[in-house]
JSON list of C-alpha atoms in Angstrom, two decimals:
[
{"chain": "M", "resi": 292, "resn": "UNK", "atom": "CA", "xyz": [18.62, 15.87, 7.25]},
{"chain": "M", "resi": 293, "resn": "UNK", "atom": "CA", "xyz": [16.80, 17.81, 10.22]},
{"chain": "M", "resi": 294, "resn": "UNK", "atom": "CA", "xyz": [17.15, 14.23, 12.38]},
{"chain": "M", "resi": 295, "resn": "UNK", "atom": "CA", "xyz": [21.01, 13.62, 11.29]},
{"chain": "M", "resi": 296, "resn": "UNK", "atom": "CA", "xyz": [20.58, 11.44, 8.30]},
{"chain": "M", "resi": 297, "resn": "UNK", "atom": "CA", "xyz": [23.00, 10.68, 5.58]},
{"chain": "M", "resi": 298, "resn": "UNK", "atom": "CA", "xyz": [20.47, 11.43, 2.02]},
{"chain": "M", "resi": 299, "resn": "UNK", "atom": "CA", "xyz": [22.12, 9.14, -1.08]},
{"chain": "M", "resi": 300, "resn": "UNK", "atom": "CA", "xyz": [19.98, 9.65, -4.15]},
{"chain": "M", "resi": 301, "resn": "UNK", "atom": "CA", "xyz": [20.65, 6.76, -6.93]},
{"chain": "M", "resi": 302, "resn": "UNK", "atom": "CA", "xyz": [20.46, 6.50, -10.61]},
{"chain": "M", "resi": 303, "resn": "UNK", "atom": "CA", "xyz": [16.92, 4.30, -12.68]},
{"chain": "M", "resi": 304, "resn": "UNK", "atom": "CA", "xyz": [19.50, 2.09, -13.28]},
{"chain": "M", "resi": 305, "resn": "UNK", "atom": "CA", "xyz": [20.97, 1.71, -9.58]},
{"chain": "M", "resi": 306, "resn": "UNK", "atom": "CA", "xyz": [16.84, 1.63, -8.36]},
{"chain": "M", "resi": 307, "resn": "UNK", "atom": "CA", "xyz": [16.51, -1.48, -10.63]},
{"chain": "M", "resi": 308, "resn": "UNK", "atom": "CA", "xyz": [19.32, -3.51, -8.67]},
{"chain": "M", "resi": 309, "resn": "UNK", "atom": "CA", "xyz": [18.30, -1.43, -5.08]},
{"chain": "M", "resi": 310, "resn": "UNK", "atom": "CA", "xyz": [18.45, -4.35, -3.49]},
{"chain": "M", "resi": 311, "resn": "UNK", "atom": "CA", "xyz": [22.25, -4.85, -3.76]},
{"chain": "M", "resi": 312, "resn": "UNK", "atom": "CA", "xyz": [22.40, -1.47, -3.77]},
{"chain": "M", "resi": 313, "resn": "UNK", "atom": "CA", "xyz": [20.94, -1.37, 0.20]},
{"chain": "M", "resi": 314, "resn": "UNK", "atom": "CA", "xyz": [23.49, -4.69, 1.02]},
{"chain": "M", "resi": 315, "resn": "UNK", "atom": "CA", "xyz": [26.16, -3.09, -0.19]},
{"chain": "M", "resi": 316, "resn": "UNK", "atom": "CA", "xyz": [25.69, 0.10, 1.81]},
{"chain": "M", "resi": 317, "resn": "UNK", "atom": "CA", "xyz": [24.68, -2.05, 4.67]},
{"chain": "M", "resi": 318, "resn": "UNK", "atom": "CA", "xyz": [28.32, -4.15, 4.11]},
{"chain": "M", "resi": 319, "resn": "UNK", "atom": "CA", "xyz": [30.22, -1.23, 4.19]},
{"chain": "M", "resi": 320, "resn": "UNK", "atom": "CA", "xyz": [28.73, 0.56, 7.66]},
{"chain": "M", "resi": 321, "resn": "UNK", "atom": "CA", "xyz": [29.02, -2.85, 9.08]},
{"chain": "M", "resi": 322, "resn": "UNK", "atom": "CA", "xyz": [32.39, -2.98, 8.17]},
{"chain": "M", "resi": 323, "resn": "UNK", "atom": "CA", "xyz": [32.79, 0.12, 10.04]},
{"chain": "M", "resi": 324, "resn": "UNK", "atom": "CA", "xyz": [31.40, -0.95, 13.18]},
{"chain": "M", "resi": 325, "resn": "UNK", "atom": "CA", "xyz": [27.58, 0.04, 12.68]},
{"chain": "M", "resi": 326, "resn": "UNK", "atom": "CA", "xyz": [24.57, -2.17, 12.95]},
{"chain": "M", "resi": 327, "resn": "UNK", "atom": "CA", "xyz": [22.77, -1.92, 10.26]},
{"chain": "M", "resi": 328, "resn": "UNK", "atom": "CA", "xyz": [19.16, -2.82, 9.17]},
{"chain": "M", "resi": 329, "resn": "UNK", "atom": "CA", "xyz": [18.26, -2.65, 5.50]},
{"chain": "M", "resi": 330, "resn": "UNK", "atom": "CA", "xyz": [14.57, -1.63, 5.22]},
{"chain": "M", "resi": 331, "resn": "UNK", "atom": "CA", "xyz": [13.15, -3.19, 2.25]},
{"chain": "M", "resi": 332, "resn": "UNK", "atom": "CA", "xyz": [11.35, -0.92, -0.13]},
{"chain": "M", "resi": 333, "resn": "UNK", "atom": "CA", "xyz": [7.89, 0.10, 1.48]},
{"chain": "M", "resi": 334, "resn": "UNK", "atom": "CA", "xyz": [8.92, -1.66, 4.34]},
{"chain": "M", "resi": 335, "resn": "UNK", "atom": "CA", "xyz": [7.48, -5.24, 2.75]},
{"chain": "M", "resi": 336, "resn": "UNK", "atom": "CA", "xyz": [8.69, -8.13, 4.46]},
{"chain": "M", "resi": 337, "resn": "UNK", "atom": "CA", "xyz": [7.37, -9.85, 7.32]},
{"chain": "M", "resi": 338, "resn": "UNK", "atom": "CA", "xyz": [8.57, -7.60, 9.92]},
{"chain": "M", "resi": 339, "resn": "UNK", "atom": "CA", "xyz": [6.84, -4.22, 8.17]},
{"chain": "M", "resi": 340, "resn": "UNK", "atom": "CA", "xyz": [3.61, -6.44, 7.70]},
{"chain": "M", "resi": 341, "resn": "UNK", "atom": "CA", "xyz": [2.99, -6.99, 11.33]},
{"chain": "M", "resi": 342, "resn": "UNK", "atom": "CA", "xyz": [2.05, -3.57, 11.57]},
{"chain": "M", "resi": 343, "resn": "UNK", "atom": "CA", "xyz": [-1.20, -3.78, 9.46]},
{"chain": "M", "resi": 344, "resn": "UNK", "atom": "CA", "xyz": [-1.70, -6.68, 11.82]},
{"chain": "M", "resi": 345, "resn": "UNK", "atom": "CA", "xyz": [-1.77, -4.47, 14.54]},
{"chain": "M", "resi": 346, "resn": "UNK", "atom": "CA", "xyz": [-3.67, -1.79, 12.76]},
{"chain": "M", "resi": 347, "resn": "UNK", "atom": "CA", "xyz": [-6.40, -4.33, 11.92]},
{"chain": "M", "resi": 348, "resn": "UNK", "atom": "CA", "xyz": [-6.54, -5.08, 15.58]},
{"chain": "M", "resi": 349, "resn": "UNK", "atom": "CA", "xyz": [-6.80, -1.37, 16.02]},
{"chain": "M", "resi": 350, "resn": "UNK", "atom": "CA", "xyz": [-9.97, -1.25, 13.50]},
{"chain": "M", "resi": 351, "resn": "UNK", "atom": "CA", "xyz": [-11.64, -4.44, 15.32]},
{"chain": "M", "resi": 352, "resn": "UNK", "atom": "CA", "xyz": [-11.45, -2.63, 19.11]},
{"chain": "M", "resi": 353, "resn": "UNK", "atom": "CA", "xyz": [-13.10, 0.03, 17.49]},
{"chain": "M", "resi": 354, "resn": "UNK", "atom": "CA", "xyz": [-15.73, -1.75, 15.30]},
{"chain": "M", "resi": 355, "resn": "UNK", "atom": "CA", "xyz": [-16.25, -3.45, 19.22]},
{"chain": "M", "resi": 356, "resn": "UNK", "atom": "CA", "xyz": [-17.06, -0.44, 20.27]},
{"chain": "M", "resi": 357, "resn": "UNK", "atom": "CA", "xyz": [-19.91, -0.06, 17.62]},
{"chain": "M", "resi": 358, "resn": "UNK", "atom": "CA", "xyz": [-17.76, 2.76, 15.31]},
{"chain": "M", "resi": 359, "resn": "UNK", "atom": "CA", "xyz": [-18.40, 2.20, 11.90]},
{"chain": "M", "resi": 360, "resn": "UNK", "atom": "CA", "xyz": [-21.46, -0.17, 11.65]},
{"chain": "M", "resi": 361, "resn": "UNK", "atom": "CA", "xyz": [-19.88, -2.45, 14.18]},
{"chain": "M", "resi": 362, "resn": "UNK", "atom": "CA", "xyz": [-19.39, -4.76, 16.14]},
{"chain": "M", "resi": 363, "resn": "UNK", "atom": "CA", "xyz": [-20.31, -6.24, 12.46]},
{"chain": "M", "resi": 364, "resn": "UNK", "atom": "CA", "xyz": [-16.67, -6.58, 9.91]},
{"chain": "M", "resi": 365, "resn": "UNK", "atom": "CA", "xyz": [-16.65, -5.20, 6.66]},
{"chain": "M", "resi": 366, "resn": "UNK", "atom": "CA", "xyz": [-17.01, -7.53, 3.16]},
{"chain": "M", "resi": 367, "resn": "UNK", "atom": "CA", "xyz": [-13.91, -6.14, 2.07]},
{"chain": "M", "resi": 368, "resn": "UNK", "atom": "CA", "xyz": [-10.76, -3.86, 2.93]},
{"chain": "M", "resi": 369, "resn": "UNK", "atom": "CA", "xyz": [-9.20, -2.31, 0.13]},
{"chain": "M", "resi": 370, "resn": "UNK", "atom": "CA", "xyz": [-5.66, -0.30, -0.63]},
{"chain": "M", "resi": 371, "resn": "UNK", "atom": "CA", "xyz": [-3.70, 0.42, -2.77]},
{"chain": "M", "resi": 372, "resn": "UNK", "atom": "CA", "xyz": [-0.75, -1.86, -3.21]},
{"chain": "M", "resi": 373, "resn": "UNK", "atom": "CA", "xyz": [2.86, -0.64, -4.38]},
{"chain": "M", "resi": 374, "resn": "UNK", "atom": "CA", "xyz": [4.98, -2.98, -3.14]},
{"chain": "M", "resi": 375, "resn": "UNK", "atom": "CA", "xyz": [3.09, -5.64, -1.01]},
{"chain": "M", "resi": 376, "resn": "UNK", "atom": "CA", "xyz": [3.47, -5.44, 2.52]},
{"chain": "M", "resi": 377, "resn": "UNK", "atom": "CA", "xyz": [0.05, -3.99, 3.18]},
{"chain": "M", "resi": 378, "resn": "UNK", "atom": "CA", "xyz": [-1.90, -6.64, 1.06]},
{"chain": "M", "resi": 379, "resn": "UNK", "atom": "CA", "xyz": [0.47, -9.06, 3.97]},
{"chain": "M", "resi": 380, "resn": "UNK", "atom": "CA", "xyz": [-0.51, -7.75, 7.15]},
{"chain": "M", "resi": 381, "resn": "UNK", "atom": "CA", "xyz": [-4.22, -6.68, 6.46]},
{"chain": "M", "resi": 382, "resn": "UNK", "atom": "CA", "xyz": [-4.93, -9.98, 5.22]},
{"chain": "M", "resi": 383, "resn": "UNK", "atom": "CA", "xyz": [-3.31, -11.68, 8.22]},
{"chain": "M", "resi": 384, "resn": "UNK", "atom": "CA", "xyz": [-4.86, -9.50, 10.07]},
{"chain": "M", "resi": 385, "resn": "UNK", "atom": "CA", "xyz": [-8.13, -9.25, 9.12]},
{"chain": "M", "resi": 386, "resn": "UNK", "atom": "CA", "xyz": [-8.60, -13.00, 9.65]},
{"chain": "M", "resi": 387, "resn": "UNK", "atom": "CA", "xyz": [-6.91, -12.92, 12.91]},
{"chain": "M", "resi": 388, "resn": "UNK", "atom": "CA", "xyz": [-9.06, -10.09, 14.26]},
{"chain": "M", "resi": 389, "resn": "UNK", "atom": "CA", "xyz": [-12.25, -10.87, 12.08]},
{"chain": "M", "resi": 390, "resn": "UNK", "atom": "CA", "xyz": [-12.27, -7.49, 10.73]},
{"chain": "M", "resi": 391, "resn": "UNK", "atom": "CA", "xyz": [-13.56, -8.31, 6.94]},
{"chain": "M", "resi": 392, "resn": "UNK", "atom": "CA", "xyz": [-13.88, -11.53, 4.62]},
{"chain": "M", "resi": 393, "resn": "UNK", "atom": "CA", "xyz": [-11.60, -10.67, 1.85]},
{"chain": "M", "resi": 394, "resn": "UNK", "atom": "CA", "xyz": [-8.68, -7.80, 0.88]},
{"chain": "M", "resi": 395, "resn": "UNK", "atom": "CA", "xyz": [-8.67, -6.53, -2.65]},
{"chain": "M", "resi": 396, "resn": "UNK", "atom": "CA", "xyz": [-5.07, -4.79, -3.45]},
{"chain": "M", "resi": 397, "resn": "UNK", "atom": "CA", "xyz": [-4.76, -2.62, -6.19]},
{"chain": "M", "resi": 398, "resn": "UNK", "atom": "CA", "xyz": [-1.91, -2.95, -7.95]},
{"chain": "M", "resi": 399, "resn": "UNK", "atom": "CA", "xyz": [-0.74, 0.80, -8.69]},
{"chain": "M", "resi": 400, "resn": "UNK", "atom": "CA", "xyz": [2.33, -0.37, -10.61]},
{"chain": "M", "resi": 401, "resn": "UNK", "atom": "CA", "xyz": [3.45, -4.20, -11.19]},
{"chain": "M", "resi": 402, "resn": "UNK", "atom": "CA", "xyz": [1.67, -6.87, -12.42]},
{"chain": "M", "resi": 403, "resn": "UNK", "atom": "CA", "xyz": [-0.83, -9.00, -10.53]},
{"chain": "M", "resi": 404, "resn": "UNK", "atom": "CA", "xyz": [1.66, -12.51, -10.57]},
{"chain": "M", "resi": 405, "resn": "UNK", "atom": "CA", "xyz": [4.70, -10.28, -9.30]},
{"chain": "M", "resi": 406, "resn": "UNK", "atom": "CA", "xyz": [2.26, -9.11, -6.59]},
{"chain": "M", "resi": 407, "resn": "UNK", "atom": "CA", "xyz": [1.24, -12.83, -5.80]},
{"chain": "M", "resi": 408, "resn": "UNK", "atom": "CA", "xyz": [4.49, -13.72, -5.80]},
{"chain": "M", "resi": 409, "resn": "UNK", "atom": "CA", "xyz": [5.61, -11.33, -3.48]},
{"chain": "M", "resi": 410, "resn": "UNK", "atom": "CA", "xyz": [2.59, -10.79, -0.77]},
{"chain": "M", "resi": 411, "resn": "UNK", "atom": "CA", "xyz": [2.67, -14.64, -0.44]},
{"chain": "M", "resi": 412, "resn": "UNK", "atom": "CA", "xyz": [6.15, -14.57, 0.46]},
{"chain": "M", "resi": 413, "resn": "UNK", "atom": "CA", "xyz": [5.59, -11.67, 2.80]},
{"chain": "M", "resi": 414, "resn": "UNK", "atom": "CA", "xyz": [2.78, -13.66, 4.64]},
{"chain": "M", "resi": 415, "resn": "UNK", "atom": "CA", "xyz": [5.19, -16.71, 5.12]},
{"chain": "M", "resi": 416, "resn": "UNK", "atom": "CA", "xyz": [8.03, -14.39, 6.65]},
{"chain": "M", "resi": 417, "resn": "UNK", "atom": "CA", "xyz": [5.09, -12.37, 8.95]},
{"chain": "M", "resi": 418, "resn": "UNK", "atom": "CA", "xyz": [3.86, -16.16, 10.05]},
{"chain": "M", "resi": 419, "resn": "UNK", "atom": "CA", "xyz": [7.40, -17.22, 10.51]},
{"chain": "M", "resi": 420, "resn": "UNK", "atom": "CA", "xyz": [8.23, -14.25, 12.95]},
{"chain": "M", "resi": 421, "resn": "UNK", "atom": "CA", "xyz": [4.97, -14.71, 14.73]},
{"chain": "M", "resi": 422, "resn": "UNK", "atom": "CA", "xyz": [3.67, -18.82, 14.42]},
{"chain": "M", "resi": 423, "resn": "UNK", "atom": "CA", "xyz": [0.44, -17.78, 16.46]},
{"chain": "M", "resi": 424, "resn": "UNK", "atom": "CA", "xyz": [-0.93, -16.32, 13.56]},
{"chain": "M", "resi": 425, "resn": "UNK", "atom": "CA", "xyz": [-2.98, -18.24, 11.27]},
{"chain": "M", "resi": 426, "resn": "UNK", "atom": "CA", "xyz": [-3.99, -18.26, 7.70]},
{"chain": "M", "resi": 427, "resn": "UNK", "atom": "CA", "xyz": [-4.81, -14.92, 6.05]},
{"chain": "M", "resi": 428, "resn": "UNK", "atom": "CA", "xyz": [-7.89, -13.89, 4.89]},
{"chain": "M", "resi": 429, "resn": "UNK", "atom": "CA", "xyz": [-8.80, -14.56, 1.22]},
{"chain": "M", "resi": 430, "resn": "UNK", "atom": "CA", "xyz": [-7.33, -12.05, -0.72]},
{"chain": "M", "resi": 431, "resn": "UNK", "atom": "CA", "xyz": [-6.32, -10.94, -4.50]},
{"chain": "M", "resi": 432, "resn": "UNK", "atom": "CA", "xyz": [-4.88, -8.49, -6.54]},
{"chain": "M", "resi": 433, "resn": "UNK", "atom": "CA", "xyz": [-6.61, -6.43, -8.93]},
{"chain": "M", "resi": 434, "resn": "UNK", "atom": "CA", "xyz": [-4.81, -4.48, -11.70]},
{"chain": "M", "resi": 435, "resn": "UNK", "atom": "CA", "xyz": [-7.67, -2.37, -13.36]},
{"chain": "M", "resi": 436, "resn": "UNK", "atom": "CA", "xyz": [-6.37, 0.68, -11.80]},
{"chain": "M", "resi": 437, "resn": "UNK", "atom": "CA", "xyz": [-2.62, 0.49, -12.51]},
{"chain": "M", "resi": 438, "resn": "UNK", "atom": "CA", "xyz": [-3.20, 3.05, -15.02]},
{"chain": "M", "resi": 439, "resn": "UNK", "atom": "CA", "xyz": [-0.39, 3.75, -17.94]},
{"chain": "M", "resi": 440, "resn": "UNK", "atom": "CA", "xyz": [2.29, 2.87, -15.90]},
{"chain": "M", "resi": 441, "resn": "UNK", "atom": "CA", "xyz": [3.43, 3.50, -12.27]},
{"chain": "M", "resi": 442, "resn": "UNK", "atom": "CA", "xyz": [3.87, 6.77, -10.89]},
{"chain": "M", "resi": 443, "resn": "UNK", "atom": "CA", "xyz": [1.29, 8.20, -13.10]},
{"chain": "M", "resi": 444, "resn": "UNK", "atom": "CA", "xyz": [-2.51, 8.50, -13.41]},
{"chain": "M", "resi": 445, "resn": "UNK", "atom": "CA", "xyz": [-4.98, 8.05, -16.81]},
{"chain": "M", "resi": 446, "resn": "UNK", "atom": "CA", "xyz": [-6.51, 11.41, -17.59]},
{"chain": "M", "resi": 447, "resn": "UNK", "atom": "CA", "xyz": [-10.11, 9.67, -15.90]},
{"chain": "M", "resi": 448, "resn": "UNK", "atom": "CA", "xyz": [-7.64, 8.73, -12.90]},
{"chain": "M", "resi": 449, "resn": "UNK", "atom": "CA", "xyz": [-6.99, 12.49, -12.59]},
{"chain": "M", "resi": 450, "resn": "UNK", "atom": "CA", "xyz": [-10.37, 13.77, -13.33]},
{"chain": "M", "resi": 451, "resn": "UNK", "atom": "CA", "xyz": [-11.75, 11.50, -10.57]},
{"chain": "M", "resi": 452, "resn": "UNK", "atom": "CA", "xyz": [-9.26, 12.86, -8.09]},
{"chain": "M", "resi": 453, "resn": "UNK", "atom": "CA", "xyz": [-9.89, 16.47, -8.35]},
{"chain": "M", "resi": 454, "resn": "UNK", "atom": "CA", "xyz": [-13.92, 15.23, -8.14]},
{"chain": "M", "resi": 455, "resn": "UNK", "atom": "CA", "xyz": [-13.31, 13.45, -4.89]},
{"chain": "M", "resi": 456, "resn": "UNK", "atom": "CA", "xyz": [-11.63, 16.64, -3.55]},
{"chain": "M", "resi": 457, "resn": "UNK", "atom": "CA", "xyz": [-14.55, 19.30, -4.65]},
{"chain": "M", "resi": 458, "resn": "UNK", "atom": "CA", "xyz": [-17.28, 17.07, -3.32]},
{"chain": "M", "resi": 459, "resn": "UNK", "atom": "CA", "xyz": [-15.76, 15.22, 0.07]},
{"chain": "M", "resi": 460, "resn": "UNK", "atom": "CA", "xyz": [-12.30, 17.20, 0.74]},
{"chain": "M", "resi": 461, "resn": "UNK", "atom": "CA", "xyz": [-10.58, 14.09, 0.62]},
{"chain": "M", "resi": 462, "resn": "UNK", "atom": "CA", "xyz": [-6.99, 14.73, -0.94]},
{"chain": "M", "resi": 463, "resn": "UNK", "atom": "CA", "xyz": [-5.63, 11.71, -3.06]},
{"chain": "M", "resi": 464, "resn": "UNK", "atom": "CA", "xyz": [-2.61, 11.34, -5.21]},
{"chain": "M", "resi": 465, "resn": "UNK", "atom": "CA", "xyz": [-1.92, 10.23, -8.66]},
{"chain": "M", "resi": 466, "resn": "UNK", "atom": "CA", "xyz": [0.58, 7.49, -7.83]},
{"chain": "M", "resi": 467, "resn": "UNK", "atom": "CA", "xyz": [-1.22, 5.31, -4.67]},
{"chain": "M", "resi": 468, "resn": "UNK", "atom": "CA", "xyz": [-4.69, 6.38, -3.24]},
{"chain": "M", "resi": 469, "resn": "UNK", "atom": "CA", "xyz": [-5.87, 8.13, -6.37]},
{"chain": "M", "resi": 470, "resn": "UNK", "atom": "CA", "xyz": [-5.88, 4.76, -8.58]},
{"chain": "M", "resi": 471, "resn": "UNK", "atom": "CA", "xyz": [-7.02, 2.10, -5.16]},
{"chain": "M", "resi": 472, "resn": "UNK", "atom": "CA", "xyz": [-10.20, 4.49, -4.93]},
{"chain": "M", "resi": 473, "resn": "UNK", "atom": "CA", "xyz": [-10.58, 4.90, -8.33]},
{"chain": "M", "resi": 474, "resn": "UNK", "atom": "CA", "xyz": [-10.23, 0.86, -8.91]},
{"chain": "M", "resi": 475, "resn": "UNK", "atom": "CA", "xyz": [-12.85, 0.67, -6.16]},
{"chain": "M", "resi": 476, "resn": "UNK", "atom": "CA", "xyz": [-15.17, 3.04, -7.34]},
{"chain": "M", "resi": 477, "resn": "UNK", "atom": "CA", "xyz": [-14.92, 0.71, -10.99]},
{"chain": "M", "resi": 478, "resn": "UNK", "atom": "CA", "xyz": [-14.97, -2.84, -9.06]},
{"chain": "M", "resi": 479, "resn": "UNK", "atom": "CA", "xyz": [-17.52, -5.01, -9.96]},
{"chain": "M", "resi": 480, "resn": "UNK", "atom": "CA", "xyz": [-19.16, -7.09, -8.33]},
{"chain": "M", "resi": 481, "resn": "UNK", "atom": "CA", "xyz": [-18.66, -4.17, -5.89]},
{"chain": "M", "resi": 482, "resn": "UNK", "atom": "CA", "xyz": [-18.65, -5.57, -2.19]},
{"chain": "M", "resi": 483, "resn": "UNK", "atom": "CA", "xyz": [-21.13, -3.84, -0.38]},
{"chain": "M", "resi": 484, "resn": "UNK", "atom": "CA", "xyz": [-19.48, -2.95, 3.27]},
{"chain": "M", "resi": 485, "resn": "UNK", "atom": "CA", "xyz": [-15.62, -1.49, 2.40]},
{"chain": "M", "resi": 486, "resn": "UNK", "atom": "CA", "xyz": [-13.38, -0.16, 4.35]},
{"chain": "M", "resi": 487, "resn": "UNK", "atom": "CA", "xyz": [-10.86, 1.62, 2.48]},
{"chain": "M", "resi": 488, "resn": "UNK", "atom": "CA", "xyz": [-7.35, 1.83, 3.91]},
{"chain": "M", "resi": 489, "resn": "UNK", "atom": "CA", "xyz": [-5.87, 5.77, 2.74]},
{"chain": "M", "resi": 490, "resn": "UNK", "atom": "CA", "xyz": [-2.13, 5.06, 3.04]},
{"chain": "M", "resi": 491, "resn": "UNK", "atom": "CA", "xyz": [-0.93, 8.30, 2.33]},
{"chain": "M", "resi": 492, "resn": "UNK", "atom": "CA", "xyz": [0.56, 9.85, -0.94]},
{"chain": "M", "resi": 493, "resn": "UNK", "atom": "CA", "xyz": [0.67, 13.87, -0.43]},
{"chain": "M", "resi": 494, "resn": "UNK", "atom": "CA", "xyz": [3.87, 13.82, -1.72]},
{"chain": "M", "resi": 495, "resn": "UNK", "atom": "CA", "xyz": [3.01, 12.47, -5.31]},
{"chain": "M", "resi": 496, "resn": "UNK", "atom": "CA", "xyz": [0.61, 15.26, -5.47]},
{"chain": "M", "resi": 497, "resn": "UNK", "atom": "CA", "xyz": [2.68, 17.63, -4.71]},
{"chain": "M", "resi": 498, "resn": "UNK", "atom": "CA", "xyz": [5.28, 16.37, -6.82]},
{"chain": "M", "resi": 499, "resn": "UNK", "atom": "CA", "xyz": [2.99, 16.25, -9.79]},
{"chain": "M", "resi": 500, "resn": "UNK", "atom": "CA", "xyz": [0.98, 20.04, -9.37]},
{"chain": "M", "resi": 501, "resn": "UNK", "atom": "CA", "xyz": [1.83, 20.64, -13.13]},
{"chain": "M", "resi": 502, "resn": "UNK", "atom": "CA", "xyz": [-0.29, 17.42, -14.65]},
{"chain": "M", "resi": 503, "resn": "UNK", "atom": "CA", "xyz": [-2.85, 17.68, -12.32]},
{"chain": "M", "resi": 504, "resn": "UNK", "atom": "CA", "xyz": [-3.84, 21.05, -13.18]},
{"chain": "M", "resi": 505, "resn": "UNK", "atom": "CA", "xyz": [-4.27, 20.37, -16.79]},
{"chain": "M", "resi": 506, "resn": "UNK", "atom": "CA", "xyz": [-7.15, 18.51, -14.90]},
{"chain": "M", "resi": 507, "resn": "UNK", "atom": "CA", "xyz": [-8.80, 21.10, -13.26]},
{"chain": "M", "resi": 508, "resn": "UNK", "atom": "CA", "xyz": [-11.82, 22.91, -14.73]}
]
């Protein structure tokens, strides 16, 4: 609202059909003249995807540089993965910019075919939009951490949150970087250079204070 824009919450049952929902809304501002551009949940498609292909070209100027270990890639980068997009770009774009030999998404909430299903497609549209990148980097999806269901954490999930915190600062959340880390921390074989992507996820702390503090001791 403080930049001017129009809020429209929706109903569980509307969010399971969002993606007519978004057409719809899209038909009727064209209708009226607008241009619009429906932004696919988490901003997975091809488009959204180049920009971990640009942020892995980020990480690789900087590993050239001789920050973290480099010029030398890691084994591994791995995120969490909500929707797909990420898993897209960081694998095209750690092969592209030889940043690490494999990405390992976490599934925080669907199942590991539904993710396969939809990264691959996100790779093909990324490709499509820009031919002069190659094949991603190996990559797969590991659903250890999804915990009970989206959206919320395992009582260990939470307990190894409010660890992290007290010994490193680092703030996670229960929904996203809370279960990637925690998946890592439980990954075996375990790769043994990682970088770990934190994509954010203050929110779904915030927006869970009341469960998480039956976790603190």
């Amino acid at each position: 609202r403080l930049v001017g824009a129009e809020v429209r919450f929706i109903t569980p049952e509307q969010y399971a059909d969002r993606d007519r929902v978004l057409h719809s809304a899209a038909d009727a501002l064209r209708a009226s003249g607008e241009r619009p551009y429906v932004i696919p949940e988490g901003g997975s498609n091809g488009r959204g995807a180049l920009g971990y292909v640009l942020a892995m070209r980020e990480v690789r100027e900087q590993l050239d540089l001789g920050l973290a270990g480099g010029p030398r890639g890691f084994d591994a980068v791995v995120h969490a993965c909500g929707s797909g997009g990420t898993a897209a770009g960081v694998a095209l774009g750690a092969r592209a910019h030889d940043v690490a030999g494999e990405v390992v998404a976490m599934a925080v909430g669907s199942d590991r075919p539904t993710f396969e299903a939809i990264i691959g497609h996100v790779i093909a549209e990324a490709r499509a939009l820009s031919p002069d990148l190659g094949a991603p980097a190996p990559w797969h999806v590991c659903e250890d951490a999804r915990g009970p269901e989206y959206g919320v954490a395992s009582e260990e999930q939470r307990q190894f949150i409010v660890t992290v915190a007290r010994r490193t600062g680092l703030m996670l959340d229960p929904v996203y970087t809370g279960k990637a880390l925690f998946g890592l921390a439980h990954l075996a074989p375990k790769p043994r250079r990682v970088l770990f992507l934190h994509t954010g996820g203050l929110p779904g702390l915030l927006a869970q204070a009341d469960e998480m503090g039956s976790s603190l001791r």
